PDB file of C-alpha atoms in Angstrom:
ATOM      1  CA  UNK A 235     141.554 -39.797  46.098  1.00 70.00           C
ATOM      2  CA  UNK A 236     142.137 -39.865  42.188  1.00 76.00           C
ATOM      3  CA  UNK A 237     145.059 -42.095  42.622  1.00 77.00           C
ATOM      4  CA  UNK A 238     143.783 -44.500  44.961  1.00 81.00           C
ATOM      5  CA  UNK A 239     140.588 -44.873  42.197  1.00 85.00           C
ATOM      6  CA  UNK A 240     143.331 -44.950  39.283  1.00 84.00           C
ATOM      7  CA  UNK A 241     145.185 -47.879  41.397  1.00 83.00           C
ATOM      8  CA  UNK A 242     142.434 -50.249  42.121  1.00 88.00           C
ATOM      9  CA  UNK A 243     139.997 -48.963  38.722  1.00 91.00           C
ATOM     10  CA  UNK A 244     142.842 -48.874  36.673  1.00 92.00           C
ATOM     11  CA  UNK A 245     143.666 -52.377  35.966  1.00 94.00           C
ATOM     12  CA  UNK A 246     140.069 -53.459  35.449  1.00 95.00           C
ATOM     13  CA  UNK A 247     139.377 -50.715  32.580  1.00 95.00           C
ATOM     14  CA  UNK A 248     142.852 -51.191  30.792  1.00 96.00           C
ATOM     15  CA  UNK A 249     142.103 -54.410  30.499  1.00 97.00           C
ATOM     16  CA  UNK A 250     138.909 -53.879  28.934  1.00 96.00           C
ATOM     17  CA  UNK A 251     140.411 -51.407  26.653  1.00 97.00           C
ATOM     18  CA  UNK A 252     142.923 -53.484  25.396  1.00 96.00           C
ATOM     19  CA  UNK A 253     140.449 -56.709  24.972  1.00 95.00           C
ATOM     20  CA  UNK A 254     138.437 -54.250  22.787  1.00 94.00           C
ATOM     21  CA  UNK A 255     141.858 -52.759  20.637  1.00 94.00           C
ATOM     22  CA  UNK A 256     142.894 -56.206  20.099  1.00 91.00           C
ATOM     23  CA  UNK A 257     139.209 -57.234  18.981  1.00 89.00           C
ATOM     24  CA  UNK A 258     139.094 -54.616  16.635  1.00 88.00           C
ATOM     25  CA  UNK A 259     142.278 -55.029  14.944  1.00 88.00           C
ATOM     26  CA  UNK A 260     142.493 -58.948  14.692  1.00 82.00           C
ATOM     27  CA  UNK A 261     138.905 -60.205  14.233  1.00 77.00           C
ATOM     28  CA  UNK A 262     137.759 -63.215  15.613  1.00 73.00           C
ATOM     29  CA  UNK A 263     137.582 -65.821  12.626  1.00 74.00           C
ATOM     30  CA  UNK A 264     136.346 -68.256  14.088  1.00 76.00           C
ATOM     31  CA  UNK A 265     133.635 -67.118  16.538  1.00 83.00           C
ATOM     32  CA  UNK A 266     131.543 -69.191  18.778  1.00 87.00           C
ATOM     33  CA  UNK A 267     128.455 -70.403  17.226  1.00 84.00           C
ATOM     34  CA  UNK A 268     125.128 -71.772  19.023  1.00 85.00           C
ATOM     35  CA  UNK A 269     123.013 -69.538  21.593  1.00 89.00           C
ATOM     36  CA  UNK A 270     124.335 -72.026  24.292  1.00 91.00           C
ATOM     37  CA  UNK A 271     127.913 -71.653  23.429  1.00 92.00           C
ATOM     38  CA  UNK A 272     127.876 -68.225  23.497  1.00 93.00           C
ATOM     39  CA  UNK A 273     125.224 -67.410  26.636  1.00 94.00           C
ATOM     40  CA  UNK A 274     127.772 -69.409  28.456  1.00 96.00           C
ATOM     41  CA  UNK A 275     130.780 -67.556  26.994  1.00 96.00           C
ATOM     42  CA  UNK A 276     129.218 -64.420  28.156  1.00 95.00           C
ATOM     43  CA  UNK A 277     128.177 -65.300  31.666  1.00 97.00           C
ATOM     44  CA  UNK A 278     132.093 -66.667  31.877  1.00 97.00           C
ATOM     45  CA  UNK A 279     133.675 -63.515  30.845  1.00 97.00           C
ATOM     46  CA  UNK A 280     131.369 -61.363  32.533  1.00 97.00           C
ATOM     47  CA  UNK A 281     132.148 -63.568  36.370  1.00 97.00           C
ATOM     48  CA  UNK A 282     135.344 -63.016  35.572  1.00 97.00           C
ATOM     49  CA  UNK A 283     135.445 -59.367  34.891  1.00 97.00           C
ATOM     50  CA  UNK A 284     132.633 -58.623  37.572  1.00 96.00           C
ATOM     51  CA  UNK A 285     134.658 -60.198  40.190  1.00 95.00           C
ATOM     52  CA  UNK A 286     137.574 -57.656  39.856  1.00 95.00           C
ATOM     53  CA  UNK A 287     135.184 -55.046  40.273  1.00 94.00           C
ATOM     54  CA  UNK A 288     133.680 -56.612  43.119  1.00 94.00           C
ATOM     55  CA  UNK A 289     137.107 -56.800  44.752  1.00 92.00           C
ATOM     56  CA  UNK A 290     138.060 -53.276  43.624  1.00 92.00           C
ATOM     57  CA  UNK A 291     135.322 -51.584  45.186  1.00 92.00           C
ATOM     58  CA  UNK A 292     135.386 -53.393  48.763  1.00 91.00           C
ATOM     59  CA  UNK A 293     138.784 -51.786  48.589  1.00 87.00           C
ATOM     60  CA  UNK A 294     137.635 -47.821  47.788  1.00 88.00           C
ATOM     61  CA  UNK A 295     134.103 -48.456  49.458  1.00 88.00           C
ATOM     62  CA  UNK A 296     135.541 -46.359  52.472  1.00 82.00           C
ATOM     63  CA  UNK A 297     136.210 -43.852  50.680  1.00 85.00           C
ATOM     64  CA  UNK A 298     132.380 -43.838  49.651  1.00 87.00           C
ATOM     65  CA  UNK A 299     129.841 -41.910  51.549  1.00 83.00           C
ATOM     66  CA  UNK A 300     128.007 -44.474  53.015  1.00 87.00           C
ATOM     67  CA  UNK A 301     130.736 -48.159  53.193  1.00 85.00           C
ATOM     68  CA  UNK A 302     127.683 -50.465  52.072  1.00 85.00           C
ATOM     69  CA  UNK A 303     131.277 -53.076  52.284  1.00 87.00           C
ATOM     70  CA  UNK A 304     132.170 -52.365  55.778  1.00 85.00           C
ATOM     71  CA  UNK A 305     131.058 -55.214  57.104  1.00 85.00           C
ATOM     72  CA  UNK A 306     132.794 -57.899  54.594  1.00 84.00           C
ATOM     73  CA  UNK A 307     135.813 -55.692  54.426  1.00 81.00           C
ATOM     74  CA  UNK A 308     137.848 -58.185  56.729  1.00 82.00           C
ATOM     75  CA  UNK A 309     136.882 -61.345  55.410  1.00 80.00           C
ATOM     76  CA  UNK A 310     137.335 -59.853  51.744  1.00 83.00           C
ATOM     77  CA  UNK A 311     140.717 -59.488  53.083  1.00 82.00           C
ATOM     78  CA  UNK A 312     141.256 -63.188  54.519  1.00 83.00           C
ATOM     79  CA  UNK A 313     139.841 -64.491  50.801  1.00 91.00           C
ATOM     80  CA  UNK A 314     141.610 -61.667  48.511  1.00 92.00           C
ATOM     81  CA  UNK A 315     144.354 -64.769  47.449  1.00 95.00           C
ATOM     82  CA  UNK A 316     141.280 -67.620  46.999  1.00 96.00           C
ATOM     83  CA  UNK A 317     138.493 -65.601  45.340  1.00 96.00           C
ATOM     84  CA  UNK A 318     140.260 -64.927  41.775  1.00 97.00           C
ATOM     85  CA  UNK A 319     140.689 -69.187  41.702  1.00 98.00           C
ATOM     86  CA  UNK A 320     137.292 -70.010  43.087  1.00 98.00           C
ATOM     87  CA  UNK A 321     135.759 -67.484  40.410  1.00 97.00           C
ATOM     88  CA  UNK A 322     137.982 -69.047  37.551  1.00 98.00           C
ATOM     89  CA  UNK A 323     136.839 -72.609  38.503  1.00 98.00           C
ATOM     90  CA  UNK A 324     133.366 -71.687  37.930  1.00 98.00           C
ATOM     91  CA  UNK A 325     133.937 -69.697  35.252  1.00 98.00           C
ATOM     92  CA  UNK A 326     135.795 -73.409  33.767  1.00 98.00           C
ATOM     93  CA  UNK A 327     132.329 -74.893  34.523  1.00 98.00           C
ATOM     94  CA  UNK A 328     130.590 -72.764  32.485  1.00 97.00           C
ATOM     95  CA  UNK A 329     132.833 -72.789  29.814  1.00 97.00           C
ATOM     96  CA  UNK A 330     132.125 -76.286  29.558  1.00 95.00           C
ATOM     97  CA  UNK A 331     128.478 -76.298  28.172  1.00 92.00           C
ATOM     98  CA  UNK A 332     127.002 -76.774  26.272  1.00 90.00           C
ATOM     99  CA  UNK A 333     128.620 -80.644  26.548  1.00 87.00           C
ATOM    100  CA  UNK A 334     127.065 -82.972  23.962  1.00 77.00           C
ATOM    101  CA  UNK A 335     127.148 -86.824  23.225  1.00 70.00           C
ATOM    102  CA  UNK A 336     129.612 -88.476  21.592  1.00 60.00           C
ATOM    103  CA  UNK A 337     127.288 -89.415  19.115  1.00 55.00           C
ATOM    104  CA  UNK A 338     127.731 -89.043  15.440  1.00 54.00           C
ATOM    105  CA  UNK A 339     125.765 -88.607  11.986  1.00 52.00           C
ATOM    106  CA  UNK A 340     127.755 -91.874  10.764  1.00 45.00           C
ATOM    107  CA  UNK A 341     130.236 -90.162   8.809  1.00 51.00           C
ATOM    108  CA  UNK A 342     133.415 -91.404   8.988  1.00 50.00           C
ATOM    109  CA  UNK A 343     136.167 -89.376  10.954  1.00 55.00           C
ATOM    110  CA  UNK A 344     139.808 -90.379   9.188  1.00 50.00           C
ATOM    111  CA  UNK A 345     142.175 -89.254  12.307  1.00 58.00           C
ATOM    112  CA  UNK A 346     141.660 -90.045  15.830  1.00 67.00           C
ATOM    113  CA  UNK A 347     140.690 -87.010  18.267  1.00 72.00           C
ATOM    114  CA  UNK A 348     142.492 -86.560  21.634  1.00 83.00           C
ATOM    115  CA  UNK A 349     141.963 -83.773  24.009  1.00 82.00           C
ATOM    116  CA  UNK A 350     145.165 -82.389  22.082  1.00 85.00           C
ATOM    117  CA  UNK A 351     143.998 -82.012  18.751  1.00 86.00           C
ATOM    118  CA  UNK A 352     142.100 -78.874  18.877  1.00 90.00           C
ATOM    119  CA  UNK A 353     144.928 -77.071  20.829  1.00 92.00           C
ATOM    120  CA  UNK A 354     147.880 -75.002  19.164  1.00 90.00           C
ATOM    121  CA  UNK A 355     151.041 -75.867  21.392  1.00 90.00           C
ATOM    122  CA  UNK A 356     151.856 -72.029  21.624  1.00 93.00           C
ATOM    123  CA  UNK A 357     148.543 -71.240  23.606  1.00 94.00           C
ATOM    124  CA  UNK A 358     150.177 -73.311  26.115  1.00 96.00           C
ATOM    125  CA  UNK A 359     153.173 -71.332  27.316  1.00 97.00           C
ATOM    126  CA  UNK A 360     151.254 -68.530  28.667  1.00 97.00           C
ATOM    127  CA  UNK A 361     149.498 -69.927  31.404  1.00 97.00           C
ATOM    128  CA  UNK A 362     152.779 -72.298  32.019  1.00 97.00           C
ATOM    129  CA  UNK A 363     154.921 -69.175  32.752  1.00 98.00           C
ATOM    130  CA  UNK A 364     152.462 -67.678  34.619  1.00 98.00           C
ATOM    131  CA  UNK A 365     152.339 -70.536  36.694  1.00 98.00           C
ATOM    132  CA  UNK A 366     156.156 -70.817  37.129  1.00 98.00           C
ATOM    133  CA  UNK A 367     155.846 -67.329  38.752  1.00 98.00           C
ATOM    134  CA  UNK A 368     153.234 -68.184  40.781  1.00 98.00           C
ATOM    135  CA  UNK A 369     155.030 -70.769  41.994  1.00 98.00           C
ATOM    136  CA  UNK A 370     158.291 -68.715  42.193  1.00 97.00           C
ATOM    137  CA  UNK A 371     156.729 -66.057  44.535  1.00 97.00           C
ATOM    138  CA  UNK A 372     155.085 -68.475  46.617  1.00 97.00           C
ATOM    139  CA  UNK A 373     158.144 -70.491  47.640  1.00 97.00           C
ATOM    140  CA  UNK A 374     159.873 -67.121  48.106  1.00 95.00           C
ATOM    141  CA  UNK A 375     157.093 -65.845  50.148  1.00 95.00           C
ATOM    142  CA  UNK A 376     156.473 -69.129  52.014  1.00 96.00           C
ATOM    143  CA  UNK A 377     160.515 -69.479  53.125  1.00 95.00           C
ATOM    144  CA  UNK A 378     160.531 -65.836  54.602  1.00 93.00           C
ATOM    145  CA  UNK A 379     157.414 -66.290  56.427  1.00 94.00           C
ATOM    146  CA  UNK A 380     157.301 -66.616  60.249  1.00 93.00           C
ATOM    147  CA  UNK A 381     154.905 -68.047  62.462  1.00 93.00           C
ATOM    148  CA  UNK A 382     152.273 -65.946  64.018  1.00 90.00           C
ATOM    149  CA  UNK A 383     153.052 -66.121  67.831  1.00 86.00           C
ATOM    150  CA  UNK A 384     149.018 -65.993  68.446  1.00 88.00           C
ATOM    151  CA  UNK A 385     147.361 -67.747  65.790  1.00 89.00           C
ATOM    152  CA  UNK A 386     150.416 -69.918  65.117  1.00 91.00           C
ATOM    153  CA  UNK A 387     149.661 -69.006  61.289  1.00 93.00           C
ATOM    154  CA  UNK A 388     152.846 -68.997  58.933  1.00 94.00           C
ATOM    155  CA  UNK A 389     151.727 -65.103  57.885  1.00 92.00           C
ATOM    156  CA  UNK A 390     154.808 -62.902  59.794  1.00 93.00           C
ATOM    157  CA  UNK A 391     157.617 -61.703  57.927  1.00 91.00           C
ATOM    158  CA  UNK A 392     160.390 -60.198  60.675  1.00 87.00           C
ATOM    159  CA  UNK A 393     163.409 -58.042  59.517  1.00 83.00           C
ATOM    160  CA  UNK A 394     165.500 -58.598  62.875  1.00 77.00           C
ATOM    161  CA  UNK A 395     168.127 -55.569  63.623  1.00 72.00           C
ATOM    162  CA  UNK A 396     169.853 -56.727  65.748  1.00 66.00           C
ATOM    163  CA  UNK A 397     169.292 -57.042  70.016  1.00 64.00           C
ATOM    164  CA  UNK A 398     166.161 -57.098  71.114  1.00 69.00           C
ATOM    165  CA  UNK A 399     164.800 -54.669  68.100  1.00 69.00           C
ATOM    166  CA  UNK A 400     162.825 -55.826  64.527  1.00 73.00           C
ATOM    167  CA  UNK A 401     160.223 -54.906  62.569  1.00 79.00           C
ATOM    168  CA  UNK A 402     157.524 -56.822  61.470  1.00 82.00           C
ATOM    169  CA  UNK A 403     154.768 -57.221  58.995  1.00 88.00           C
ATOM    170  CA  UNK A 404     152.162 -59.750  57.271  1.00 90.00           C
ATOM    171  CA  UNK A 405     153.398 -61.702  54.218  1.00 94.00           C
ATOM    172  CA  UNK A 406     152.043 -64.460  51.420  1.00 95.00           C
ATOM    173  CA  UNK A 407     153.240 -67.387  53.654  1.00 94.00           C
ATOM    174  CA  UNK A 408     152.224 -70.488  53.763  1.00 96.00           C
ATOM    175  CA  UNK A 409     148.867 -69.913  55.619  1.00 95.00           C
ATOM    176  CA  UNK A 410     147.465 -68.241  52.054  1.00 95.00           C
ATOM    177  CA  UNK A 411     149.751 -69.880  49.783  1.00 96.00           C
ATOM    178  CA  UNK A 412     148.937 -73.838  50.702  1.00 97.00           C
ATOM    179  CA  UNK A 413     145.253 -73.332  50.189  1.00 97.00           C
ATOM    180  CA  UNK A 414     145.993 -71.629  46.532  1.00 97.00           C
ATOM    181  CA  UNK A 415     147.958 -73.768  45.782  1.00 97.00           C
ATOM    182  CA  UNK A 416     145.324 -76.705  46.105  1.00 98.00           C
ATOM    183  CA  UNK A 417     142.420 -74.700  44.329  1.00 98.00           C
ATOM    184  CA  UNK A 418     145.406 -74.017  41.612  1.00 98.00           C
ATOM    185  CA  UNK A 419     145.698 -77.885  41.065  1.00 98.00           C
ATOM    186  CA  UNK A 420     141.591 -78.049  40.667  1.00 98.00           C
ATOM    187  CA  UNK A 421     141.610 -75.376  38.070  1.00 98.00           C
ATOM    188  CA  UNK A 422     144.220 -77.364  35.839  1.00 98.00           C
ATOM    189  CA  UNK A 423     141.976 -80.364  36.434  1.00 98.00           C
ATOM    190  CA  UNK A 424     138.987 -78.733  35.372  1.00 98.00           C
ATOM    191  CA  UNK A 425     140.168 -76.944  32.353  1.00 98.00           C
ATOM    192  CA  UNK A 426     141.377 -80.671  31.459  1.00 97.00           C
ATOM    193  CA  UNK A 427     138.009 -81.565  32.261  1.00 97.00           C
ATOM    194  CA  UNK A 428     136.896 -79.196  29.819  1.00 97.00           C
ATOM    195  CA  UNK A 429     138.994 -79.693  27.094  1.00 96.00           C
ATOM    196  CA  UNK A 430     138.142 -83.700  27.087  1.00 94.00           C
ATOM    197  CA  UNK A 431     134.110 -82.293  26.836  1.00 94.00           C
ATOM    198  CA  UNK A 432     134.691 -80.249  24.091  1.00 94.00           C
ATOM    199  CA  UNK A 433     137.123 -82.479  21.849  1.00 90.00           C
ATOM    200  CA  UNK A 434     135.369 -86.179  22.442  1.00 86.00           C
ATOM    201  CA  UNK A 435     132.202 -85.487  20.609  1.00 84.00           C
ATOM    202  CA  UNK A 436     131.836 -86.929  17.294  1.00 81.00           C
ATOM    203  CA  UNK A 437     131.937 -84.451  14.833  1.00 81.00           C
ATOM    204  CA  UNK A 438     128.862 -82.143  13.444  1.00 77.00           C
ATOM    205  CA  UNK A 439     127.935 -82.290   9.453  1.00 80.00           C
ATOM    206  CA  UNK A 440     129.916 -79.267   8.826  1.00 80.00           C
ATOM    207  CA  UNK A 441     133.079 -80.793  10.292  1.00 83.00           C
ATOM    208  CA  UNK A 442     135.305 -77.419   9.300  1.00 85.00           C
ATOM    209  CA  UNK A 443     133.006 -75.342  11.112  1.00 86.00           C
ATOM    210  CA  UNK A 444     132.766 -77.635  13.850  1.00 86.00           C
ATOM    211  CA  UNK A 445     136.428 -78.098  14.301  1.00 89.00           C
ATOM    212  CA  UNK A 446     136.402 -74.486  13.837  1.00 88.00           C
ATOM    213  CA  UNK A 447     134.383 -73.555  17.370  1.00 90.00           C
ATOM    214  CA  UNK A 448     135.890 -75.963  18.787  1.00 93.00           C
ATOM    215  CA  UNK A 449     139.503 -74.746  18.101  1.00 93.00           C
ATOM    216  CA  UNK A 450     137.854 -71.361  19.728  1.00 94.00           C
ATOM    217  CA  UNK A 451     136.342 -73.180  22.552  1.00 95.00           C
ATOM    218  CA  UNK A 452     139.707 -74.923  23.573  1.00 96.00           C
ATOM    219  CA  UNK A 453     141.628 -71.431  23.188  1.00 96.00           C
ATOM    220  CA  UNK A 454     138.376 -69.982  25.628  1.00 97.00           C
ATOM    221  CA  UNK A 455     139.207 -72.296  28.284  1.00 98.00           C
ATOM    222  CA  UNK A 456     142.828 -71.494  27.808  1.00 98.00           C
ATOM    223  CA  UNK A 457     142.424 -68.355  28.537  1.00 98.00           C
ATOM    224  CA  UNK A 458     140.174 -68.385  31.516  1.00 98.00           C
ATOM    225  CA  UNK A 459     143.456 -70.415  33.328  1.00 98.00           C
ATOM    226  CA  UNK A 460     145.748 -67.800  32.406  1.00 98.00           C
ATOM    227  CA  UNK A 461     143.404 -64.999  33.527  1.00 98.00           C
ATOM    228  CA  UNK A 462     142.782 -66.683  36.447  1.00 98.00           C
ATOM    229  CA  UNK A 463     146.474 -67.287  37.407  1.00 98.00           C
ATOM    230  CA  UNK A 464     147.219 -63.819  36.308  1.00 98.00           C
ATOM    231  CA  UNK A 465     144.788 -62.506  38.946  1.00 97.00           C
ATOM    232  CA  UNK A 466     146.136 -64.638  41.628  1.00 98.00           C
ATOM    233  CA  UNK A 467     149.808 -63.569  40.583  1.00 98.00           C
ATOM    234  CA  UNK A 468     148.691 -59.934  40.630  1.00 97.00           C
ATOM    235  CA  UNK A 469     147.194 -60.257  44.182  1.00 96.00           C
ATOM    236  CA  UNK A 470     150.274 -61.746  45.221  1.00 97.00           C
ATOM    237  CA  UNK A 471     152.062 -58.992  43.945  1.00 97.00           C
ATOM    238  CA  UNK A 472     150.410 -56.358  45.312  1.00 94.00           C
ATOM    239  CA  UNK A 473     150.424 -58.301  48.869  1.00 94.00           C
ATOM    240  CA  UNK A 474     154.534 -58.270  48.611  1.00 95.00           C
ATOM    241  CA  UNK A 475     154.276 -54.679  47.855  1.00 94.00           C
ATOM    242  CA  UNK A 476     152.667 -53.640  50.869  1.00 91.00           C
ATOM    243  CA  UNK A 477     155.185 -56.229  52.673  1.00 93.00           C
ATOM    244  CA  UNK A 478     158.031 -54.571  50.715  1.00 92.00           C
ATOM    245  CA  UNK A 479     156.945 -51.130  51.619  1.00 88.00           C
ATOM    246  CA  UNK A 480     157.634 -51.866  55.958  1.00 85.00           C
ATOM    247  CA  UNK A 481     159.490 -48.944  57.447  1.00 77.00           C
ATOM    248  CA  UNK A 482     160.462 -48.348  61.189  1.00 72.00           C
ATOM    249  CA  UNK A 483     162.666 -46.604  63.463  1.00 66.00           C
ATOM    250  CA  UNK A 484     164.276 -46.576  67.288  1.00 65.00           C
ATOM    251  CA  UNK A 485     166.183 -45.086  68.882  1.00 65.00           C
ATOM    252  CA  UNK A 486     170.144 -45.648  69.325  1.00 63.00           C
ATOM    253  CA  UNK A 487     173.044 -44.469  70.758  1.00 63.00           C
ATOM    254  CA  UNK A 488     173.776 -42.700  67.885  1.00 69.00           C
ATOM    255  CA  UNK A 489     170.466 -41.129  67.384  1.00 63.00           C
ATOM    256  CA  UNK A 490     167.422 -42.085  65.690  1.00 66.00           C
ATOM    257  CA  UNK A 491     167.863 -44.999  63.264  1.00 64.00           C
ATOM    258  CA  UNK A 492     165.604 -45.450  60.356  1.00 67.00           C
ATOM    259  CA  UNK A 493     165.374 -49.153  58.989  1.00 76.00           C
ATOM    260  CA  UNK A 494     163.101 -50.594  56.092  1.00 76.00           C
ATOM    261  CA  UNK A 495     163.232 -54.572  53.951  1.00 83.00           C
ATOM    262  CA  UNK A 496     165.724 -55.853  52.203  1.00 84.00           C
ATOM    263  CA  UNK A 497     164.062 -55.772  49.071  1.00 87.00           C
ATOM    264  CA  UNK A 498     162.307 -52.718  49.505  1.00 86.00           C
ATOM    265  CA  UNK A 499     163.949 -51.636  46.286  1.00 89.00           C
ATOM    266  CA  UNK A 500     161.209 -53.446  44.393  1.00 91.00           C
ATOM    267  CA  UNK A 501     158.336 -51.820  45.803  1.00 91.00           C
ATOM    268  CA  UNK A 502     157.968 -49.807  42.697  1.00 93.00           C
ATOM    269  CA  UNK A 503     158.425 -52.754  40.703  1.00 96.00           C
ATOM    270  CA  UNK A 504     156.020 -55.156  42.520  1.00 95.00           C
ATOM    271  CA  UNK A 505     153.424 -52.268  42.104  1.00 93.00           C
ATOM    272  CA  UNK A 506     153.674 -51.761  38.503  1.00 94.00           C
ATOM    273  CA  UNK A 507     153.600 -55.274  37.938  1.00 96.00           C
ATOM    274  CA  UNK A 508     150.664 -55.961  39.958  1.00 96.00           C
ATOM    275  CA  UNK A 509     148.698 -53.250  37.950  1.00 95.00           C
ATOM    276  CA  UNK A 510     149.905 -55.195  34.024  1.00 97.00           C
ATOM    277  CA  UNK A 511     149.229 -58.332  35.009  1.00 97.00           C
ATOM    278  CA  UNK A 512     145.945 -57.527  36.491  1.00 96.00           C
ATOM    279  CA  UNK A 513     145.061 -55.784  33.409  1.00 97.00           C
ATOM    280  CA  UNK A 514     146.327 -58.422  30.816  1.00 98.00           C
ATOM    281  CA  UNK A 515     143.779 -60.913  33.479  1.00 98.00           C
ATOM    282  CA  UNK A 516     140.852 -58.975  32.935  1.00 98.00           C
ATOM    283  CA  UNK A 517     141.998 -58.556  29.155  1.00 97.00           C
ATOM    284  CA  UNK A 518     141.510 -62.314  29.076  1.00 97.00           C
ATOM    285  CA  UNK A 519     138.185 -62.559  30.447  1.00 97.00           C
ATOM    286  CA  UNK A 520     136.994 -59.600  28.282  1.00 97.00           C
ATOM    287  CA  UNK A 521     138.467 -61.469  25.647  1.00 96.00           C
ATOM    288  CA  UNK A 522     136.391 -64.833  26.160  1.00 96.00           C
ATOM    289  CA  UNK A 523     133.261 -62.430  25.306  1.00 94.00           C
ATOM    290  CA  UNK A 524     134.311 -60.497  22.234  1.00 94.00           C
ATOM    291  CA  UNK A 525     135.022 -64.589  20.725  1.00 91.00           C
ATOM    292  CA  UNK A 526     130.984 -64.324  20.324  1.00 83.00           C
ATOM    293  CA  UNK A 527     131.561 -61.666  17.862  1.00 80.00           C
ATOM    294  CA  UNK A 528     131.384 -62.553  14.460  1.00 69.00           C
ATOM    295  CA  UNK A 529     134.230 -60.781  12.011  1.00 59.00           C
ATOM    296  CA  UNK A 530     132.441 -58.649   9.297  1.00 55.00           C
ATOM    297  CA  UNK A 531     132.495 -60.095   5.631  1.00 44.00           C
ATOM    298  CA  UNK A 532     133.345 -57.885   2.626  1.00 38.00           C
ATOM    299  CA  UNK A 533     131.273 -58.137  -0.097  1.00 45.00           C
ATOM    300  CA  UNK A 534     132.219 -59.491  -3.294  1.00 45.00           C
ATOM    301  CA  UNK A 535     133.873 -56.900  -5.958  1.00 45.00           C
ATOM    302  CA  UNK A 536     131.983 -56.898  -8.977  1.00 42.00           C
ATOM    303  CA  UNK A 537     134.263 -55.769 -12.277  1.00 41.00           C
ATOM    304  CA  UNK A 538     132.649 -53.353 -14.439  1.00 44.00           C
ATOM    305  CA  UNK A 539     132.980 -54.042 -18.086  1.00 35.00           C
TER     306      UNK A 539
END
């Protein structure tokens, strides 16, 4: 019972943790300013985060006892692969208010703003080598699948032994995988989306501060694609592992014969990885919050004389 809560719990409150460790010992310089801005920051993080814990619990409900998820169980099942995309393309949409005019106070701006200028090229390479993997497990995934013999659903995967014996089990194929990867494609076009919003106004009075929240906006949205395709790459993880961990056995002339997947080796592997990237996800999200929170100021030395 303890590990099945550590398992599915476990992820969701490590990432929390470490959002708060990192929070606490790099403060947020330049925090997000404006009750808008940061109510929609909030509500962001906390779909995000939420979510997970939605998810988690369908999965331990039966161990509850009364299984108030019983009866979504199934479908929660059939959407396990969607639900961490659709919930990061509306957590993208909020991210995106408060959107204002491009309308300045008729001060002169001396460089020309593109949706690139308040991004850091660095913050880019996390959510592209998350996406590589995704994209790396789902071709692998998709070219082992089978079709399903009754649904005609690419969603088999078949070790054959040779005669008339196999074993069989479900795997990422391309009846989940297609469908990501379309809602994958609309979360890159809304954080673009996004990022165009935030960096096409004209700039406010205080243009450092301005630039400053906005730098903080653009590193929000960021964020919320690289938690999202880390929770997608952790479900697909944890979906191989289960694939990975097929055994089976029949009988022979030399006795019984005990078979299991080729790349059963990695079960372990798969398993742990699953549980840090579905932390470092969550970390994300929690992360998008704790950018409301101001860094505290020191005061001023005073010399004695």
């Amino acid at each position: 019972m303890v590990f099945i809560y550590l398992t599915q719990y476990g992820p969701v409150l490590a990432g929390i943790t470490i959002a708060v460790l990192w929070r606490l010992i790099r403060r947020e310089r330049n925090p997000l300013t404006g009750r808008t801005t940061v109510i929609f920051a909030i509500l962001a993080a906390l779909l995000g985060v939420l979510s997970e814990l939605l998810a988690k619990s369908i999965n331990v409900s039966f161990t509850w006892p009364i299984d108030v998820f019983a009866p979504v169980r199934g479908w929660s099942m059939d959407m396990r692969f969607i639900a961490p995309l659709i919930t990061g393309i509306v957590g993208l949409v909020l991210l995106a208010f408060p959107v204002h005019r491009r309308l300045g106070d008729g001060s002169a701006e001396l460089s020309r703003r593109t949706p690139l200028t308040f991004i850091r090229g660095w913050w880019l390479i996390p959510p592209t080598l998350v996406l590589a993997l995704i994209l790396t497990a789902t071709l692998a995934a998709g070219a082992a699948s089978e079709r399903d013999e009754i649904t005609g659903d690419y969603t088999n995967y078949t070790v054959h032994l040779g005669g008339e014996n196999s074993i069989g089990t479900s795997i990422y194929g391309w009846y989940f995988s297609v469908p990501a990867l379309v809602l994958m494609a609309l979360v890159l076009l809304v954080a673009a989306v996004d990022i165009v919003l935030i960096s096409r106004p004209a700039l406010q009075k205080d243009a450092v501060r301005d630039s400053a929240v906005r730098h903080t906006r653009t590193r929000n949205v960021l964020a919320a694609v690289t938690a999202t395709f880390l929770m997608h790459l952790a479900t697909i993880l944890s979906s191989l592992y289960g694939t990975s961990s097929m055994r089976g056995m029949f009988s022979s002339s030399i006795g019984t014969v005990h078979t299991w997947t080729p790349f059963a080796a990695l079960g372990p592997t798969l398993l742990g990885a699953a549980y840090v990237v579905g932390a470092c996800g969550v970390a994300l999200w929690a992360s998008i919050a704790l950018s409301a929170i101001p860094a505290r100021t020191m005061p001023p030395h005073t010399r004695r004389s």
